Amino acid sequence: MTTSSTALSIATSDPASQPGLATGINIQGLTKRFDLGRKSVQALSEVNLGTKKDSFLSLLGPSGCGKSTILRILAGLETPSTGTVVVNGKSAAEVQKSHETGIAFQDSALLPWRTVKKNIQLPLEVSGITPPPGLVDDLIDLVGLKGFENAKPAQLSGGMRQRVSIARCLAVQPTIMLLDEPFGALDDMTRQRMNVELLRIWGEKPATTLMVTHGIAEAVFLSDVVAVMSARPGRIAEVVEIDLPRPRLPELQRTPEFHAYVDRISEILFGAHGAAAGDD
């Protein structure tokens, strides 16, 4: 177990100077302040982070540490106060404009009047993209919803709705996937099944992935690297490479090696660095 990795490393001033980072995520000196009336709140302070192409990175940290803010900046939904964010050698806004980003949130946010198939098609319609023949049907099959193409969201379970959300995220054939607590609203059994499914889907449709989560075991199970953040203003407290073999099956979570990572990250979160309450 190490606290730095070949899959993820602290960003340098030039993304091209680290092979692979120019085609992944490179964050340098990122700060973010929000103006709330006459008051200013600093959400992020000097965040430096990089991840290589097609790696899986999870952000862990106490509520209010800025995890979702980083994700929203990468998605082009917020702008940095200072610092740079480079994705595949482009700014986050350029990546968003070129429709290379797929996003899934805790709330599946499906349109209730549209079928599974039409919900998955939505980002293609909005972006004016003509998909390759059979793409949407292939995605429905990939996420295990064959036979539910014409179902409406109200006819689906929570886990099935999140499958639709992930398929919709993949519809633009993204080079980067941003997942904000995608299974946070699900019961524990469904969440564990969805973790296994996400790994299977990610293995078949690889993309540089950043996931925000509060689940330590979830982060260890899914990730190549876990970045642990400190309380607000959020900084990177420590980076932990997860050196566990892939493909990963549920049985892995019963091994001493898995529990060693969970214990190590718990120590970072609740030990010397502490954990503070707050709001994302």
mmCIF file of C-alpha atoms in Angstrom:
data_model
loop_
_atom_site.group_PDB
_atom_site.id
_atom_site.type_symbol
_atom_site.label_atom_id
_atom_site.label_comp_id
_atom_site.label_asym_id
_atom_site.label_seq_id
_atom_site.Cartn_x
_atom_site.Cartn_y
_atom_site.Cartn_z
ATOM 1 C CA MET A 1 0.000 0.000 0.000
ATOM 2 C CA THR A 2 1.326 3.422 -0.942
ATOM 3 C CA THR A 3 0.222 7.013 -0.769
ATOM 4 C CA SER A 4 1.194 7.858 -4.322
ATOM 5 C CA SER A 5 0.749 5.943 -7.532
ATOM 6 C CA THR A 6 1.372 5.547 -11.205
ATOM 7 C CA ALA A 7 -2.384 5.831 -11.747
ATOM 8 C CA LEU A 8 -2.672 9.147 -9.928
ATOM 9 C CA SER A 9 -0.121 11.712 -8.912
ATOM 10 C CA ILE A 10 0.108 15.310 -7.791
ATOM 11 C CA ALA A 11 -0.174 17.541 -10.826
ATOM 12 C CA THR A 12 2.791 19.485 -12.122
ATOM 13 C CA SER A 13 2.771 22.840 -13.875
ATOM 14 C CA ASP A 14 2.710 21.128 -17.259
ATOM 15 C CA PRO A 15 0.291 18.202 -17.807
ATOM 16 C CA ALA A 16 2.317 17.047 -20.791
ATOM 17 C CA SER A 17 5.353 16.526 -18.547
ATOM 18 C CA GLN A 18 3.678 13.473 -16.995
ATOM 19 C CA PRO A 19 2.853 10.851 -19.632
ATOM 20 C CA GLY A 20 -0.818 9.902 -19.426
ATOM 21 C CA LEU A 21 -1.941 12.934 -17.419
ATOM 22 C CA ALA A 22 -2.450 14.963 -20.600
ATOM 23 C CA THR A 23 -5.149 12.431 -21.531
ATOM 24 C CA GLY A 24 -6.671 12.227 -18.062
ATOM 25 C CA ILE A 25 -7.498 14.759 -15.333
ATOM 26 C CA ASN A 26 -4.972 17.352 -14.204
ATOM 27 C CA ILE A 27 -5.889 19.810 -11.428
ATOM 28 C CA GLN A 28 -3.394 22.384 -10.177
ATOM 29 C CA GLY A 29 -3.738 25.003 -7.464
ATOM 30 C CA LEU A 30 -7.531 24.801 -7.516
ATOM 31 C CA THR A 31 -9.363 27.096 -5.130
ATOM 32 C CA LYS A 32 -13.053 27.921 -5.018
ATOM 33 C CA ARG A 33 -14.856 30.618 -3.068
ATOM 34 C CA PHE A 34 -18.607 31.142 -2.961
ATOM 35 C CA ASP A 35 -20.091 34.552 -2.254
ATOM 36 C CA LEU A 36 -23.090 34.224 0.041
ATOM 37 C CA GLY A 37 -24.473 37.711 0.342
ATOM 38 C CA ARG A 38 -21.848 39.773 2.145
ATOM 39 C CA LYS A 39 -20.006 36.650 3.248
ATOM 40 C CA SER A 40 -17.474 34.598 1.294
ATOM 41 C CA VAL A 41 -17.002 30.883 1.956
ATOM 42 C CA GLN A 42 -13.884 29.107 0.742
ATOM 43 C CA ALA A 43 -14.790 25.589 -0.364
ATOM 44 C CA LEU A 44 -11.442 24.481 -1.815
ATOM 45 C CA SER A 45 -7.847 25.508 -1.125
ATOM 46 C CA GLU A 46 -4.883 24.657 -3.376
ATOM 47 C CA VAL A 47 -6.117 21.279 -4.623
ATOM 48 C CA ASN A 48 -3.511 19.480 -6.748
ATOM 49 C CA LEU A 49 -4.515 16.202 -8.291
ATOM 50 C CA GLY A 50 -3.948 14.197 -11.449
ATOM 51 C CA THR A 51 -5.233 10.931 -12.835
ATOM 52 C CA LYS A 52 -4.291 9.009 -15.946
ATOM 53 C CA LYS A 53 -6.537 8.005 -18.806
ATOM 54 C CA ASP A 54 -9.125 5.298 -18.057
ATOM 55 C CA SER A 55 -8.277 5.107 -14.349
ATOM 56 C CA PHE A 56 -10.923 5.095 -11.599
ATOM 57 C CA LEU A 57 -10.486 7.755 -8.919
ATOM 58 C CA SER A 58 -12.695 8.204 -5.861
ATOM 59 C CA LEU A 59 -12.887 11.326 -3.696
ATOM 60 C CA LEU A 60 -13.554 10.712 -0.003
ATOM 61 C CA GLY A 61 -13.861 13.237 2.774
ATOM 62 C CA PRO A 62 -16.122 14.756 5.404
ATOM 63 C CA SER A 63 -19.333 16.495 4.369
ATOM 64 C CA GLY A 64 -18.660 20.021 3.193
ATOM 65 C CA CYS A 65 -15.047 19.403 2.154
ATOM 66 C CA GLY A 66 -15.696 20.273 -1.493
ATOM 67 C CA LYS A 67 -15.813 16.851 -3.156
ATOM 68 C CA SER A 68 -18.891 17.677 -5.204
ATOM 69 C CA THR A 69 -17.488 21.122 -5.972
ATOM 70 C CA ILE A 70 -14.462 19.513 -7.656
ATOM 71 C CA LEU A 71 -16.788 17.280 -9.669
ATOM 72 C CA ARG A 72 -18.959 20.232 -10.692
ATOM 73 C CA ILE A 73 -15.899 22.197 -11.804
ATOM 74 C CA LEU A 74 -14.746 19.229 -13.892
ATOM 75 C CA ALA A 75 -18.245 19.048 -15.373
ATOM 76 C CA GLY A 76 -18.131 22.741 -16.318
ATOM 77 C CA LEU A 77 -21.015 23.531 -13.945
ATOM 78 C CA GLU A 78 -18.823 25.754 -11.723
ATOM 79 C CA THR A 79 -15.731 27.809 -12.489
ATOM 80 C CA PRO A 80 -12.547 27.885 -10.379
ATOM 81 C CA SER A 81 -11.728 30.987 -8.348
ATOM 82 C CA THR A 82 -8.050 30.301 -9.059
ATOM 83 C CA GLY A 83 -6.082 27.387 -10.452
ATOM 84 C CA THR A 84 -6.351 25.239 -13.544
ATOM 85 C CA VAL A 85 -8.382 22.175 -14.464
ATOM 86 C CA VAL A 86 -7.292 20.253 -17.556
ATOM 87 C CA VAL A 87 -9.144 17.210 -18.918
ATOM 88 C CA ASN A 88 -7.632 15.328 -21.846
ATOM 89 C CA GLY A 89 -5.463 18.356 -22.560
ATOM 90 C CA LYS A 90 -8.476 20.709 -22.681
ATOM 91 C CA SER A 91 -10.270 22.964 -20.230
ATOM 92 C CA ALA A 92 -13.355 21.519 -18.537
ATOM 93 C CA ALA A 93 -15.532 23.921 -20.574
ATOM 94 C CA GLU A 94 -13.974 22.714 -23.841
ATOM 95 C CA VAL A 95 -14.515 19.083 -22.886
ATOM 96 C CA GLN A 96 -18.137 19.782 -21.987
ATOM 97 C CA LYS A 97 -18.650 21.645 -25.273
ATOM 98 C CA SER A 98 -17.268 18.696 -27.233
ATOM 99 C CA HIS A 99 -19.669 16.331 -25.405
ATOM 100 C CA GLU A 100 -16.918 14.124 -23.957
ATOM 101 C CA THR A 101 -18.287 14.175 -20.398
ATOM 102 C CA GLY A 102 -20.840 11.772 -18.941
ATOM 103 C CA ILE A 103 -22.403 12.647 -15.576
ATOM 104 C CA ALA A 104 -24.540 10.673 -13.113
ATOM 105 C CA PHE A 105 -25.839 12.049 -9.815
ATOM 106 C CA GLN A 106 -27.405 10.496 -6.707
ATOM 107 C CA ASP A 107 -30.822 11.438 -8.054
ATOM 108 C CA SER A 108 -31.260 9.654 -11.372
ATOM 109 C CA ALA A 109 -33.257 12.695 -12.592
ATOM 110 C CA LEU A 110 -35.091 10.717 -15.253
ATOM 111 C CA LEU A 111 -37.909 12.433 -17.102
ATOM 112 C CA PRO A 112 -41.028 10.634 -15.855
ATOM 113 C CA TRP A 113 -42.905 10.877 -19.156
ATOM 114 C CA ARG A 114 -40.099 9.295 -21.195
ATOM 115 C CA THR A 115 -39.375 5.605 -21.504
ATOM 116 C CA VAL A 116 -36.065 3.997 -20.548
ATOM 117 C CA LYS A 117 -34.931 4.180 -24.155
ATOM 118 C CA LYS A 118 -35.954 7.798 -24.612
ATOM 119 C CA ASN A 119 -34.318 8.845 -21.318
ATOM 120 C CA ILE A 120 -31.048 7.304 -22.491
ATOM 121 C CA GLN A 121 -31.394 9.079 -25.835
ATOM 122 C CA LEU A 122 -31.890 12.482 -24.183
ATOM 123 C CA PRO A 123 -28.245 13.694 -24.051
ATOM 124 C CA LEU A 124 -27.815 12.695 -27.694
ATOM 125 C CA GLU A 125 -30.849 14.757 -28.656
ATOM 126 C CA VAL A 126 -29.738 17.759 -26.592
ATOM 127 C CA SER A 127 -26.230 17.591 -28.060
ATOM 128 C CA GLY A 128 -27.446 17.065 -31.617
ATOM 129 C CA ILE A 129 -25.435 13.842 -31.864
ATOM 130 C CA THR A 130 -26.518 11.103 -34.253
ATOM 131 C CA PRO A 131 -25.586 7.868 -32.451
ATOM 132 C CA PRO A 132 -24.128 4.856 -34.237
ATOM 133 C CA PRO A 133 -26.843 2.348 -35.187
ATOM 134 C CA GLY A 134 -27.860 0.192 -32.239
ATOM 135 C CA LEU A 135 -25.945 2.232 -29.639
ATOM 136 C CA VAL A 136 -28.888 2.844 -27.302
ATOM 137 C CA ASP A 137 -30.071 -0.759 -27.535
ATOM 138 C CA ASP A 138 -26.520 -1.908 -26.785
ATOM 139 C CA LEU A 139 -26.395 0.349 -23.704
ATOM 140 C CA ILE A 140 -29.731 -0.987 -22.462
ATOM 141 C CA ASP A 141 -28.319 -4.496 -22.775
ATOM 142 C CA LEU A 142 -25.028 -3.432 -21.140
ATOM 143 C CA VAL A 143 -26.756 -2.140 -17.993
ATOM 144 C CA GLY A 144 -29.002 -5.197 -17.759
ATOM 145 C CA LEU A 145 -32.335 -3.595 -18.718
ATOM 146 C CA LYS A 146 -33.184 -5.552 -21.850
ATOM 147 C CA GLY A 147 -36.953 -5.992 -21.900
ATOM 148 C CA PHE A 148 -37.545 -2.694 -20.061
ATOM 149 C CA GLU A 149 -36.941 -0.407 -23.055
ATOM 150 C CA ASN A 150 -40.488 0.969 -22.958
ATOM 151 C CA ALA A 151 -40.891 1.154 -19.165
ATOM 152 C CA LYS A 152 -41.383 4.538 -17.494
ATOM 153 C CA PRO A 153 -39.274 5.521 -14.440
ATOM 154 C CA ALA A 154 -42.218 4.992 -12.054
ATOM 155 C CA GLN A 155 -42.283 1.338 -13.122
ATOM 156 C CA LEU A 156 -38.622 0.789 -12.157
ATOM 157 C CA SER A 157 -36.879 0.106 -8.855
ATOM 158 C CA GLY A 158 -34.291 2.563 -7.513
ATOM 159 C CA GLY A 159 -31.437 0.385 -8.725
ATOM 160 C CA MET A 160 -32.974 0.102 -12.182
ATOM 161 C CA ARG A 161 -33.379 3.867 -12.401
ATOM 162 C CA GLN A 162 -29.684 4.280 -11.593
ATOM 163 C CA ARG A 163 -28.858 1.778 -14.341
ATOM 164 C CA VAL A 164 -30.747 4.033 -16.747
ATOM 165 C CA SER A 165 -28.794 7.016 -15.395
ATOM 166 C CA ILE A 166 -25.489 5.245 -16.033
ATOM 167 C CA ALA A 167 -26.559 4.214 -19.534
ATOM 168 C CA ARG A 168 -27.551 7.828 -20.212
ATOM 169 C CA CYS A 169 -24.126 8.896 -18.914
ATOM 170 C CA LEU A 170 -22.519 6.528 -21.441
ATOM 171 C CA ALA A 171 -24.725 7.568 -24.370
ATOM 172 C CA VAL A 172 -22.342 10.324 -25.518
ATOM 173 C CA GLN A 173 -19.499 7.761 -25.433
ATOM 174 C CA PRO A 174 -17.607 9.883 -22.894
ATOM 175 C CA THR A 175 -13.879 9.992 -22.377
ATOM 176 C CA ILE A 176 -14.531 11.097 -18.778
ATOM 177 C CA MET A 177 -17.257 9.951 -16.382
ATOM 178 C CA LEU A 178 -18.224 11.973 -13.313
ATOM 179 C CA LEU A 179 -20.268 10.123 -10.692
ATOM 180 C CA ASP A 180 -21.630 12.040 -7.685
ATOM 181 C CA GLU A 181 -22.807 9.525 -5.045
ATOM 182 C CA PRO A 182 -24.606 7.551 -7.777
ATOM 183 C CA PHE A 183 -25.764 4.839 -5.360
ATOM 184 C CA GLY A 184 -26.069 6.937 -2.207
ATOM 185 C CA ALA A 185 -29.876 6.684 -2.072
ATOM 186 C CA LEU A 186 -29.990 2.906 -2.482
ATOM 187 C CA ASP A 187 -30.251 0.289 0.252
ATOM 188 C CA ASP A 188 -27.000 -1.446 1.158
ATOM 189 C CA MET A 189 -27.685 -4.716 -0.679
ATOM 190 C CA THR A 190 -28.687 -2.931 -3.895
ATOM 191 C CA ARG A 191 -25.719 -0.599 -3.564
ATOM 192 C CA GLN A 192 -23.275 -3.501 -3.346
ATOM 193 C CA ARG A 193 -24.837 -5.152 -6.401
ATOM 194 C CA MET A 194 -24.622 -1.868 -8.295
ATOM 195 C CA ASN A 195 -20.937 -1.524 -7.393
ATOM 196 C CA VAL A 196 -20.259 -4.879 -9.028
ATOM 197 C CA GLU A 197 -22.328 -3.846 -12.045
ATOM 198 C CA LEU A 198 -20.522 -0.509 -12.322
ATOM 199 C CA LEU A 199 -17.157 -2.270 -12.412
ATOM 200 C CA ARG A 200 -18.426 -4.602 -15.124
ATOM 201 C CA ILE A 201 -19.778 -1.694 -17.192
ATOM 202 C CA TRP A 202 -16.620 0.380 -16.651
ATOM 203 C CA GLY A 203 -14.541 -2.613 -17.734
ATOM 204 C CA GLU A 204 -16.501 -2.898 -20.989
ATOM 205 C CA LYS A 205 -16.710 0.862 -21.636
ATOM 206 C CA PRO A 206 -13.527 2.278 -20.072
ATOM 207 C CA ALA A 207 -13.362 5.999 -19.376
ATOM 208 C CA THR A 208 -11.404 8.210 -17.018
ATOM 209 C CA THR A 209 -13.709 8.165 -13.999
ATOM 210 C CA LEU A 210 -14.026 10.353 -10.918
ATOM 211 C CA MET A 211 -16.542 9.337 -8.287
ATOM 212 C CA VAL A 212 -17.583 11.248 -5.174
ATOM 213 C CA THR A 213 -18.596 8.961 -2.331
ATOM 214 C CA HIS A 214 -18.917 8.779 1.449
ATOM 215 C CA GLY A 215 -18.435 4.999 1.396
ATOM 216 C CA ILE A 216 -14.918 3.884 2.315
ATOM 217 C CA ALA A 217 -15.434 0.239 1.351
ATOM 218 C CA GLU A 218 -17.158 1.332 -1.863
ATOM 219 C CA ALA A 219 -14.210 3.548 -2.787
ATOM 220 C CA VAL A 220 -11.673 0.786 -2.097
ATOM 221 C CA PHE A 221 -13.661 -1.792 -4.065
ATOM 222 C CA LEU A 222 -14.117 0.368 -7.155
ATOM 223 C CA SER A 223 -10.997 2.488 -7.395
ATOM 224 C CA ASP A 224 -7.460 2.454 -8.647
ATOM 225 C CA VAL A 225 -6.800 5.407 -6.380
ATOM 226 C CA VAL A 226 -8.598 7.070 -3.468
ATOM 227 C CA ALA A 227 -7.942 10.750 -2.744
ATOM 228 C CA VAL A 228 -8.861 11.655 0.841
ATOM 229 C CA MET A 229 -9.819 15.264 1.484
ATOM 230 C CA SER A 230 -9.611 17.333 4.650
ATOM 231 C CA ALA A 231 -12.444 19.391 6.121
ATOM 232 C CA ARG A 232 -13.359 22.732 4.545
ATOM 233 C CA PRO A 233 -11.614 24.444 2.958
ATOM 234 C CA GLY A 234 -10.990 21.169 1.155
ATOM 235 C CA ARG A 235 -7.460 20.036 0.447
ATOM 236 C CA ILE A 236 -5.994 16.684 -0.549
ATOM 237 C CA ALA A 237 -4.974 15.123 2.766
ATOM 238 C CA GLU A 238 -3.568 11.938 1.278
ATOM 239 C CA VAL A 239 -3.626 9.854 -1.891
ATOM 240 C CA VAL A 240 -3.841 6.070 -1.555
ATOM 241 C CA GLU A 241 -3.191 3.684 -4.419
ATOM 242 C CA ILE A 242 -5.442 0.616 -4.284
ATOM 243 C CA ASP A 243 -3.203 -2.225 -5.388
ATOM 244 C CA LEU A 244 -5.831 -4.944 -5.635
ATOM 245 C CA PRO A 245 -6.204 -7.211 -8.674
ATOM 246 C CA ARG A 246 -8.880 -6.749 -11.311
ATOM 247 C CA PRO A 247 -11.446 -7.980 -12.151
ATOM 248 C CA ARG A 248 -12.837 -7.527 -8.634
ATOM 249 C CA LEU A 249 -15.554 -9.778 -7.277
ATOM 250 C CA PRO A 250 -17.569 -9.335 -4.052
ATOM 251 C CA GLU A 251 -15.424 -11.970 -2.299
ATOM 252 C CA LEU A 252 -12.517 -9.512 -2.415
ATOM 253 C CA GLN A 253 -14.217 -7.520 0.349
ATOM 254 C CA ARG A 254 -13.645 -10.376 2.800
ATOM 255 C CA THR A 255 -9.870 -10.448 2.349
ATOM 256 C CA PRO A 256 -7.305 -9.042 4.812
ATOM 257 C CA GLU A 257 -5.802 -6.924 2.008
ATOM 258 C CA PHE A 258 -9.137 -5.209 1.366
ATOM 259 C CA HIS A 259 -9.704 -4.523 5.053
ATOM 260 C CA ALA A 260 -6.196 -3.122 5.394
ATOM 261 C CA TYR A 261 -7.045 -0.426 2.848
ATOM 262 C CA VAL A 262 -10.369 0.316 4.555
ATOM 263 C CA ASP A 263 -8.583 0.650 7.915
ATOM 264 C CA ARG A 264 -5.860 2.870 6.445
ATOM 265 C CA ILE A 265 -8.348 5.274 4.851
ATOM 266 C CA SER A 266 -10.487 5.291 8.011
ATOM 267 C CA GLU A 267 -7.389 6.305 9.945
ATOM 268 C CA ILE A 268 -6.738 9.190 7.544
ATOM 269 C CA LEU A 269 -10.350 10.359 7.784
ATOM 270 C CA PHE A 270 -10.948 9.944 11.484
ATOM 271 C CA GLY A 271 -7.448 9.903 12.926
ATOM 272 C CA ALA A 272 -4.812 12.612 12.722
ATOM 273 C CA HIS A 273 -6.615 14.621 10.038
ATOM 274 C CA GLY A 274 -9.961 14.430 11.811
ATOM 275 C CA ALA A 275 -13.354 14.815 10.209
ATOM 276 C CA ALA A 276 -15.615 17.810 10.458
ATOM 277 C CA ALA A 277 -19.297 18.017 9.801
ATOM 278 C CA GLY A 278 -20.686 20.309 7.156
ATOM 279 C CA ASP A 279 -22.622 20.445 3.934
ATOM 280 C CA ASP A 280 -21.481 19.594 0.432
#
